[in-house]
mmCIF file of C-alpha atoms and ligand atoms in Angstrom:
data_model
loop_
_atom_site.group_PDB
_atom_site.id
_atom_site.type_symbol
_atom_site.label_atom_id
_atom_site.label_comp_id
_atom_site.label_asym_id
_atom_site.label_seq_id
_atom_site.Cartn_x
_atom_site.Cartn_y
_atom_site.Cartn_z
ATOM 1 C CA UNK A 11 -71.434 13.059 124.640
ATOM 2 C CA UNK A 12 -70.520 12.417 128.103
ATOM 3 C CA UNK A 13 -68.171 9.270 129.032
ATOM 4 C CA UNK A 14 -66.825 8.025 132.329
ATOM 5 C CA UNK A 15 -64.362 10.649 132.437
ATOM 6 C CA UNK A 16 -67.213 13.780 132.110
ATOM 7 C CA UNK A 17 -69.149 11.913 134.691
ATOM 8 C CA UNK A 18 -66.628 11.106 136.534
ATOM 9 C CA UNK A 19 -65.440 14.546 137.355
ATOM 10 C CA UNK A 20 -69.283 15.716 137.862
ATOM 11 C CA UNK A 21 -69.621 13.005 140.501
ATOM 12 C CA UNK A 22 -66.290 14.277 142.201
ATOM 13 C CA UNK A 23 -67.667 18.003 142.496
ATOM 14 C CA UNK A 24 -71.146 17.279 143.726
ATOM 15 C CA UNK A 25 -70.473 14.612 145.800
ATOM 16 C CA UNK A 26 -69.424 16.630 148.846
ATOM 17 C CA UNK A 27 -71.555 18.844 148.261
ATOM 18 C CA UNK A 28 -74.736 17.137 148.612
ATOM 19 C CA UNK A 29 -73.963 14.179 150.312
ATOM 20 C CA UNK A 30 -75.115 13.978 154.224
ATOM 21 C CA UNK A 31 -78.015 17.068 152.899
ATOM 22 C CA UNK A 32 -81.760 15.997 152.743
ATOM 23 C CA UNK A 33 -83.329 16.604 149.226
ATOM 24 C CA UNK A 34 -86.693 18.251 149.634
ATOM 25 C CA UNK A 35 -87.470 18.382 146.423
ATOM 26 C CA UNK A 36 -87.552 16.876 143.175
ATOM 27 C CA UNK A 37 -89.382 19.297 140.293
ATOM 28 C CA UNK A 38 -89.354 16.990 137.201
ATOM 29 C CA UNK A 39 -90.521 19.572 134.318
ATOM 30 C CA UNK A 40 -90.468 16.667 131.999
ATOM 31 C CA UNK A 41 -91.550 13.509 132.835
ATOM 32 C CA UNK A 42 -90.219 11.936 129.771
ATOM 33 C CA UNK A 43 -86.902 11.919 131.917
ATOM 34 C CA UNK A 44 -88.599 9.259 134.432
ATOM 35 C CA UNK A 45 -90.939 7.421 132.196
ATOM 36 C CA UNK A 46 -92.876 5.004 132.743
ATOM 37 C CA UNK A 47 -92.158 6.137 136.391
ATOM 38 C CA UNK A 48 -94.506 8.958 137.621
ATOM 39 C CA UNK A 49 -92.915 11.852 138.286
ATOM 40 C CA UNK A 50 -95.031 11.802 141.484
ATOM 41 C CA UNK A 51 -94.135 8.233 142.154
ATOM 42 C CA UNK A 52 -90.774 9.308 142.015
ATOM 43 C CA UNK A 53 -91.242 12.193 144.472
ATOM 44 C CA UNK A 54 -93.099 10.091 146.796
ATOM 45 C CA UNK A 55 -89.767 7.767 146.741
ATOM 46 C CA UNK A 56 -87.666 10.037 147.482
ATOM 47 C CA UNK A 57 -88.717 13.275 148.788
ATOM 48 C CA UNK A 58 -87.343 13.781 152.345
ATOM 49 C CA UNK A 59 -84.470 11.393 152.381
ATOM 50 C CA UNK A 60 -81.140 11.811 153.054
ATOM 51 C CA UNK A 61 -78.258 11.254 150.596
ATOM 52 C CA UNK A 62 -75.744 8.616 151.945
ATOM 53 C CA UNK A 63 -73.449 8.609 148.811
ATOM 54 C CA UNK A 64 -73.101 9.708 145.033
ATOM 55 C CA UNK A 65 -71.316 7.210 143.288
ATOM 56 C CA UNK A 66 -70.707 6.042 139.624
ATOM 57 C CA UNK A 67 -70.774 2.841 137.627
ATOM 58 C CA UNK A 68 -69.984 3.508 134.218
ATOM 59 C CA UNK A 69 -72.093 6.506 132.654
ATOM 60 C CA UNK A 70 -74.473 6.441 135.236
ATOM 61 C CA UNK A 71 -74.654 8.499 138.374
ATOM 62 C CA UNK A 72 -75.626 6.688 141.389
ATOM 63 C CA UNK A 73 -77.307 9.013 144.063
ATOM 64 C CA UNK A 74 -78.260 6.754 146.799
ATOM 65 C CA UNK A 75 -80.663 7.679 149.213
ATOM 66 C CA UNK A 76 -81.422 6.526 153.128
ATOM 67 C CA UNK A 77 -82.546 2.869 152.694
ATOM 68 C CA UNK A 78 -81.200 1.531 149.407
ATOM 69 C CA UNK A 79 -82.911 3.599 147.344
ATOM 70 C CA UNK A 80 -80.894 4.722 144.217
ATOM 71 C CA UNK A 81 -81.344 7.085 141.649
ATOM 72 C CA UNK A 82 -79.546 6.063 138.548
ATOM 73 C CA UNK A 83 -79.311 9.146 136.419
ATOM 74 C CA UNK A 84 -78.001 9.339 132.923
ATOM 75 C CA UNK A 85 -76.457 12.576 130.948
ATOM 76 C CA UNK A 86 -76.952 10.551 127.453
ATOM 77 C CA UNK A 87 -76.216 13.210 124.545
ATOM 78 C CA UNK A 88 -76.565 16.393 125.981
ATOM 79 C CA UNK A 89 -77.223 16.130 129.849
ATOM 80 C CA UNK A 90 -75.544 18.011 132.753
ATOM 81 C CA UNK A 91 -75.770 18.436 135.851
ATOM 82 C CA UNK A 92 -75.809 22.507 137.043
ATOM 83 C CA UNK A 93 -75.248 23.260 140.899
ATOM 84 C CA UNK A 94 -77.072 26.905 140.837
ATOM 85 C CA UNK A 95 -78.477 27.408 144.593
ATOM 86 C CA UNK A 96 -80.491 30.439 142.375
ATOM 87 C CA UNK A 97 -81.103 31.645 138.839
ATOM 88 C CA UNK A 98 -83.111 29.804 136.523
ATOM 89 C CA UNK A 99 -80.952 27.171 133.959
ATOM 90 C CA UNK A 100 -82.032 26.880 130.676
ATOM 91 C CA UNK A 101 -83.405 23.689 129.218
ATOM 92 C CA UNK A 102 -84.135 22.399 132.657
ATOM 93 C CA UNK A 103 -85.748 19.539 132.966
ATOM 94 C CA UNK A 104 -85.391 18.589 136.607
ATOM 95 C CA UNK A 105 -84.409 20.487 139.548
ATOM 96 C CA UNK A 106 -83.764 18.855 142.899
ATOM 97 C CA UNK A 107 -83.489 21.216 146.201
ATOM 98 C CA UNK A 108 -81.248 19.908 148.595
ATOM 99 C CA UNK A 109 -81.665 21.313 152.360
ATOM 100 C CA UNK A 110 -78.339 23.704 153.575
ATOM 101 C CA UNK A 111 -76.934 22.644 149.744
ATOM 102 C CA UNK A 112 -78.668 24.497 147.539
ATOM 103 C CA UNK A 113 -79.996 23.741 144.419
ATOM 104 C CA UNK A 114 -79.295 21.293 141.111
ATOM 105 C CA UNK A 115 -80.472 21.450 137.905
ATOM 106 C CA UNK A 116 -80.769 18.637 135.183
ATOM 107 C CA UNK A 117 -80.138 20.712 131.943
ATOM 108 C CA UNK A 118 -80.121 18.680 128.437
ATOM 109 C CA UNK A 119 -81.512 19.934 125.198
ATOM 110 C CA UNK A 120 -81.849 17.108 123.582
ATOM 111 C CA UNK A 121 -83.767 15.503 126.190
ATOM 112 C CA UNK A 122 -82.385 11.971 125.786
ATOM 113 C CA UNK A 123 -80.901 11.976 129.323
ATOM 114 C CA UNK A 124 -82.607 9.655 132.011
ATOM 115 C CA UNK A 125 -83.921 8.797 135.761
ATOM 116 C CA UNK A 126 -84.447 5.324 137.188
ATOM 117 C CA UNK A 127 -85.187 3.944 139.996
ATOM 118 C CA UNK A 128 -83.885 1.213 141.962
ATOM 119 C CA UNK A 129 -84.777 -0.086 145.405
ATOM 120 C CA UNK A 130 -82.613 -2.452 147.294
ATOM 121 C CA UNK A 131 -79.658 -4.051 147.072
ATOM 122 C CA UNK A 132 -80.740 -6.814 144.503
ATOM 123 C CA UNK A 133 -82.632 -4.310 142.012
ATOM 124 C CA UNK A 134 -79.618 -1.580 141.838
ATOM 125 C CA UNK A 135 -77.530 -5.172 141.136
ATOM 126 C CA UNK A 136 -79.845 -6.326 138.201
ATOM 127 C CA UNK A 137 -80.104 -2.766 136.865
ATOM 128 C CA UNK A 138 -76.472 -2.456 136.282
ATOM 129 C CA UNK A 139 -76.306 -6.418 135.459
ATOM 130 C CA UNK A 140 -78.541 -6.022 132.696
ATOM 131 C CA UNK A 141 -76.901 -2.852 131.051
ATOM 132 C CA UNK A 142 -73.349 -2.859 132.373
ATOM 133 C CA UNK A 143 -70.319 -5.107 132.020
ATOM 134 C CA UNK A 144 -66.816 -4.665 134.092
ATOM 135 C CA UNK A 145 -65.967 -1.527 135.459
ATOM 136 C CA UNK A 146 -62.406 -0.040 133.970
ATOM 137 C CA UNK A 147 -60.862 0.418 137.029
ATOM 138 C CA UNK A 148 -62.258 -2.738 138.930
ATOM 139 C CA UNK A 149 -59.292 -5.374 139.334
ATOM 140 C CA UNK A 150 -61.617 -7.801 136.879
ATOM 141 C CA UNK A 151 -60.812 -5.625 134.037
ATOM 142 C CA UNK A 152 -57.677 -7.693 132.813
ATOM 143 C CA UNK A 153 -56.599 -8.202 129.546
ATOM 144 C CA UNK A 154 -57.518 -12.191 130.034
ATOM 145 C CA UNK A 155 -60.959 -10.830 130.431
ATOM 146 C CA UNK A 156 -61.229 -8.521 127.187
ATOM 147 C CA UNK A 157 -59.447 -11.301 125.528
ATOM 148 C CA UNK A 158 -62.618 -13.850 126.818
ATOM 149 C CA UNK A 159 -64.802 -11.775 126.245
ATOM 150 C CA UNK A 160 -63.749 -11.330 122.289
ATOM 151 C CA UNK A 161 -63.494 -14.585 121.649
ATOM 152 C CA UNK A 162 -64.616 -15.560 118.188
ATOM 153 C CA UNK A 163 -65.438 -12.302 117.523
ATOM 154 C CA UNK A 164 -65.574 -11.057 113.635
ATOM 155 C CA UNK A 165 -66.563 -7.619 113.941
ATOM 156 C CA UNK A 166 -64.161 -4.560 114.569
ATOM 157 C CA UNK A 167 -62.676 -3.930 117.729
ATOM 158 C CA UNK A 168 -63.792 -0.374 118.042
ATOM 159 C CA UNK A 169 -67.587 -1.088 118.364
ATOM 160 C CA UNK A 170 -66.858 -4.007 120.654
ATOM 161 C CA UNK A 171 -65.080 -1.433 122.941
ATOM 162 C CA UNK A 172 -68.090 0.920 122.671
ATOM 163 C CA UNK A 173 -70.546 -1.818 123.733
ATOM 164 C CA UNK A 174 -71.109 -1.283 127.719
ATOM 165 C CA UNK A 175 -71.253 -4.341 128.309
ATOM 166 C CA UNK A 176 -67.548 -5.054 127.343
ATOM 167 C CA UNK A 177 -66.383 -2.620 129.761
ATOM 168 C CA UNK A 178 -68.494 -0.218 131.100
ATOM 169 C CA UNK A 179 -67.956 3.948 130.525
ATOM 170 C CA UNK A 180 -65.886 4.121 127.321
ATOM 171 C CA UNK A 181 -67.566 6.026 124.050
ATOM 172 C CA UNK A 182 -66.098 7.838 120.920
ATOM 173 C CA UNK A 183 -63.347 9.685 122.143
ATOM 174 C CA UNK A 184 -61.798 7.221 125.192
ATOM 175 C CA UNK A 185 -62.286 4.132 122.408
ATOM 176 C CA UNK A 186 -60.200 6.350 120.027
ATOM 177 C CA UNK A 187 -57.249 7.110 122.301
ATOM 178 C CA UNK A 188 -57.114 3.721 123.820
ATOM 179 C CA UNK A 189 -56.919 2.470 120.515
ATOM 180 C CA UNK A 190 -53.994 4.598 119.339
ATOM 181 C CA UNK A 191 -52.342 3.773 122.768
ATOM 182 C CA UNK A 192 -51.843 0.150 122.372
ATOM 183 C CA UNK A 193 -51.393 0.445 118.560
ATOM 184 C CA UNK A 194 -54.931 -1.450 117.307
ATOM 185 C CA UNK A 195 -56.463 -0.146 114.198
ATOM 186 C CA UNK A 196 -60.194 0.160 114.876
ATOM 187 C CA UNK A 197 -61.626 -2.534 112.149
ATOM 188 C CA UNK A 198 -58.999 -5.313 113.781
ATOM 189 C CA UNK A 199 -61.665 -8.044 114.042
ATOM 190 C CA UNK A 200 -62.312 -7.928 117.796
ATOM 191 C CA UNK A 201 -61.572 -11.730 118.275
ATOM 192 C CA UNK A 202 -57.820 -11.495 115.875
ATOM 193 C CA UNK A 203 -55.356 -9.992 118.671
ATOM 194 C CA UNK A 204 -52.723 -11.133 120.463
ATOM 195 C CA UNK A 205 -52.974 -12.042 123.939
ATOM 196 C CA UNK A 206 -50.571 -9.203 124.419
ATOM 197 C CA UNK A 207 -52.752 -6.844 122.614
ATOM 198 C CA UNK A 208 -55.296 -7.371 124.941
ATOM 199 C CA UNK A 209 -53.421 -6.814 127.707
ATOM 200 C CA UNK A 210 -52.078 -3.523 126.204
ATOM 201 C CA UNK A 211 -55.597 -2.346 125.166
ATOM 202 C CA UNK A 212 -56.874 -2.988 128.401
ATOM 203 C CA UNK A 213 -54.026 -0.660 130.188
ATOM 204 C CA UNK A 214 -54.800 1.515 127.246
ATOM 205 C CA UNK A 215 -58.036 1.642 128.040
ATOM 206 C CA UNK A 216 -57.342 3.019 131.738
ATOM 207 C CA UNK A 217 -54.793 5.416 131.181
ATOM 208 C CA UNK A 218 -56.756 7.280 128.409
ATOM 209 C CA UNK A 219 -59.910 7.374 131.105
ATOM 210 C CA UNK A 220 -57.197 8.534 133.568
ATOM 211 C CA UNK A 221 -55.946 11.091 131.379
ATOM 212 C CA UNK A 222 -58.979 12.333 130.993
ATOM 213 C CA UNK A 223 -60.408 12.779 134.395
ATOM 214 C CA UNK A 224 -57.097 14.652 134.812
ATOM 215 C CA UNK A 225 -58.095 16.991 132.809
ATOM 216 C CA UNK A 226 -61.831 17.071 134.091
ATOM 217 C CA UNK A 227 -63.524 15.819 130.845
ATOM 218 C CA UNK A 228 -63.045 16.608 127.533
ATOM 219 C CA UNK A 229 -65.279 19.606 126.347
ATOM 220 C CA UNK A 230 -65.927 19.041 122.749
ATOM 221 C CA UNK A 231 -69.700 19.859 122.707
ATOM 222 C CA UNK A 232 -72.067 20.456 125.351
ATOM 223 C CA UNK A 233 -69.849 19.027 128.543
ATOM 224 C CA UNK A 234 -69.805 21.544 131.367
ATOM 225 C CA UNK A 235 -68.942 20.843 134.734
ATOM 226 C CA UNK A 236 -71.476 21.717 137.770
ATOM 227 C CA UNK A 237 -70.236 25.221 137.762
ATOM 228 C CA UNK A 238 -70.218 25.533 134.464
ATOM 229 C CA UNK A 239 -66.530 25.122 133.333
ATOM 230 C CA UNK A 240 -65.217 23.226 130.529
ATOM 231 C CA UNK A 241 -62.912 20.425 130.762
ATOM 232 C CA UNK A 242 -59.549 20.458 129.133
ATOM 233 C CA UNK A 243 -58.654 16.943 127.705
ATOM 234 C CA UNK A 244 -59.784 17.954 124.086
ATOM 235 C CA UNK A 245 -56.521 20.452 123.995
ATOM 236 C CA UNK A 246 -54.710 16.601 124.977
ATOM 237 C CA UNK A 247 -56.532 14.296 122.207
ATOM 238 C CA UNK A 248 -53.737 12.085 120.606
ATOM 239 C CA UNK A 249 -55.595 10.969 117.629
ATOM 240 C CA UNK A 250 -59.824 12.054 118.478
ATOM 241 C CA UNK A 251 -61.002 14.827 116.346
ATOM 242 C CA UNK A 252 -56.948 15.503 114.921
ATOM 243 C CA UNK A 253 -57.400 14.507 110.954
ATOM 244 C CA UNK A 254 -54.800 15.874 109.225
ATOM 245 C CA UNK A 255 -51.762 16.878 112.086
ATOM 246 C CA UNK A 256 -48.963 14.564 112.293
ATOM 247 C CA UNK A 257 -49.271 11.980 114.932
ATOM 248 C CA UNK A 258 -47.414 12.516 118.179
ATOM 249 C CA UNK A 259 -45.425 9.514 118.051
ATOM 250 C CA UNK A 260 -44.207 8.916 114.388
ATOM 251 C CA UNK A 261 -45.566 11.838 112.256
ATOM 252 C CA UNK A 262 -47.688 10.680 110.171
ATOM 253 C CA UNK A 263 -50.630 12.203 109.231
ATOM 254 C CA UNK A 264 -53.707 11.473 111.208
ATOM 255 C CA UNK A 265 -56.988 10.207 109.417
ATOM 256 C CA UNK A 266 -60.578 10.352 109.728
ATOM 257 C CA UNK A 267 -62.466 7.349 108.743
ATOM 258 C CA UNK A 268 -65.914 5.682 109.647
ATOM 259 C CA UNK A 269 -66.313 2.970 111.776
ATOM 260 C CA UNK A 270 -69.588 1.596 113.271
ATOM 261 C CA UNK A 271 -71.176 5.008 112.062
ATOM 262 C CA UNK A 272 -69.140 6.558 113.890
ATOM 263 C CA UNK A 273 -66.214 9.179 113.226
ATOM 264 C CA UNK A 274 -63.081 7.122 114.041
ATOM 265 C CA UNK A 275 -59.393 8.962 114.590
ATOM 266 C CA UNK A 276 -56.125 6.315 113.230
ATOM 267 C CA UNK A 277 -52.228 6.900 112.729
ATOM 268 C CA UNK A 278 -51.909 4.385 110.329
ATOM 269 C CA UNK A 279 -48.746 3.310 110.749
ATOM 270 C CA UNK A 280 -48.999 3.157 114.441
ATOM 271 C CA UNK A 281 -52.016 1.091 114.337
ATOM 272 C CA UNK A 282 -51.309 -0.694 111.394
ATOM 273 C CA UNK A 283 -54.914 -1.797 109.349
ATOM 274 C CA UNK A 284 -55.815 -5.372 108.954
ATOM 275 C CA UNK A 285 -54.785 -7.400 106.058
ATOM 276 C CA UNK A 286 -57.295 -7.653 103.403
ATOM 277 C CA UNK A 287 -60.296 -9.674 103.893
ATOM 278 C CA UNK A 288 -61.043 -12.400 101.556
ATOM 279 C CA UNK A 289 -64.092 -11.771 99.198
ATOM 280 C CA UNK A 290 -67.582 -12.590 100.916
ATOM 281 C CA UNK A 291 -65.821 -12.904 104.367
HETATM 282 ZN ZN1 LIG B 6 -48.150 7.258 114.540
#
């Protein structure tokens, strides 16, 4: 599944290529993708315009069109983007022509992947508002912040991590590594660290998204960048998806457990597990 990282390095290779070019056309095979928006509503908003910027704020992809109008586009599971100026991609489920830039397709299997609208200013603001807390690399992120923010807090850290709205692009793998960076088991109650802690997982947080951009996205499943190429950063995992080889700092073995329903990577003695909870609490 895609993180800030996979859409990160997307954004980076299509954004020169398609910003300043006018798209012509946008052929939305499924209109699932836009609902409740028409597919010909969303045509008739943005047909003919020309694209001022492609940016990112979290998982989303930001194209914004000539005045304010945004199209907030999410890979969810099993989306990517494809920049194929011919040839038909398979499982396309919207294609947008660009004039002089060719062609890009919206690809996704699963179909779980998303377009919104926003118009103006105000509405892109409230979109992200409502779905979207800090942004990792904005100078709010602070470990003051993620300390706030947990505050009374019972459940485990991981999940709270995972939850947009603490910090906006982190999922599975980048919770994982952060994790195992500043030395937090995963079921730590989110609310029981240390101010220092917080201030760790925070940097934690940025240097595992860093790492991964480096490497242009971890390919572990579907993720493919716009010409098709995997991403490296699973051959750099220190902990995600390694259950069983010795951990690169102190050897130990590396174990799978659950958390949250999801698969969760821990070197024990790294990330040391919390005490023992009393019965019923
Ligand atoms: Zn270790």
């Amino acid at each position: 599944m895609p993180e800030l990282p996979e859409v990160e390095t997307i954004r980076r290779q299509l954004a020169p290529r398609v910003v300043g070019a006018t798209l012509t056309e946008i052929d939305v095979r499924d209109p699932r993708w836009c609902a409740p928006l028409d597919p010909l509503a969303l045509r008739d908003a943005l047909e003919g315009r020309r694209v001022e910027a492609l940016g990112r704020r979290g998982k989303y992809f930001d194209l914004e069109l000539e005045d304010e109008v945004h199209l907030l586009i999410h890979l969810r599971m099993t989306g990517t983007l494809l920049y194929r100026p011919d040839g038909e991609v398979p499982h396309t489920r919207v294609l947008f022509a660009f004039d002089g830039a060719g062609r890009v397709a919206f690809a996704d299997p699963r179909r779980f992947g998303t377009g919104e609208l926003a118009i103006g200013h105000e509405a892109l603001e409230e979109f992200f508002a409502a779905r979207l807390g800090v942004e990792p690399f904005d100078d709010a992120f602070t470990g003051a912040a993620l300390r706030a923010r947990a505050r009374g807090r019972r459940g485990p850290i991981k999940p709270f991590l995972l939850d947009q709205r603490t910090v906006a692009g982190v999922g599975n793998i980048y919770a994982d590594e952060a994790l195992f960076r500043a030395g937090v088991h995963p079921l730590r109650p989110a609310g029981s660290l240390r101010p220092v802690q917080y201030a760790r997982l925070r940097d934690a947080v940025r240097e595992s998204l860093e790492a991964g951009i480096a490497a242009r996205g971890a390919s572990i499943d579907d993720f493919r960048d716009i010409d098709g190429a995997r991403g490296s950063f699973q051959d750099r995992f220190l902990v995600h998806l390694r259950e069983g080889e010795p951990c690169t700092v102190c050897g130990t073995e590396i174990r799978k457990t659950v958390v949250g329903g999801r698969g969760t990577y821990v070197c024990v003695r790294c990330q040391p597990p919390p005490r023992r909870r009393r019965t019923g609490a």
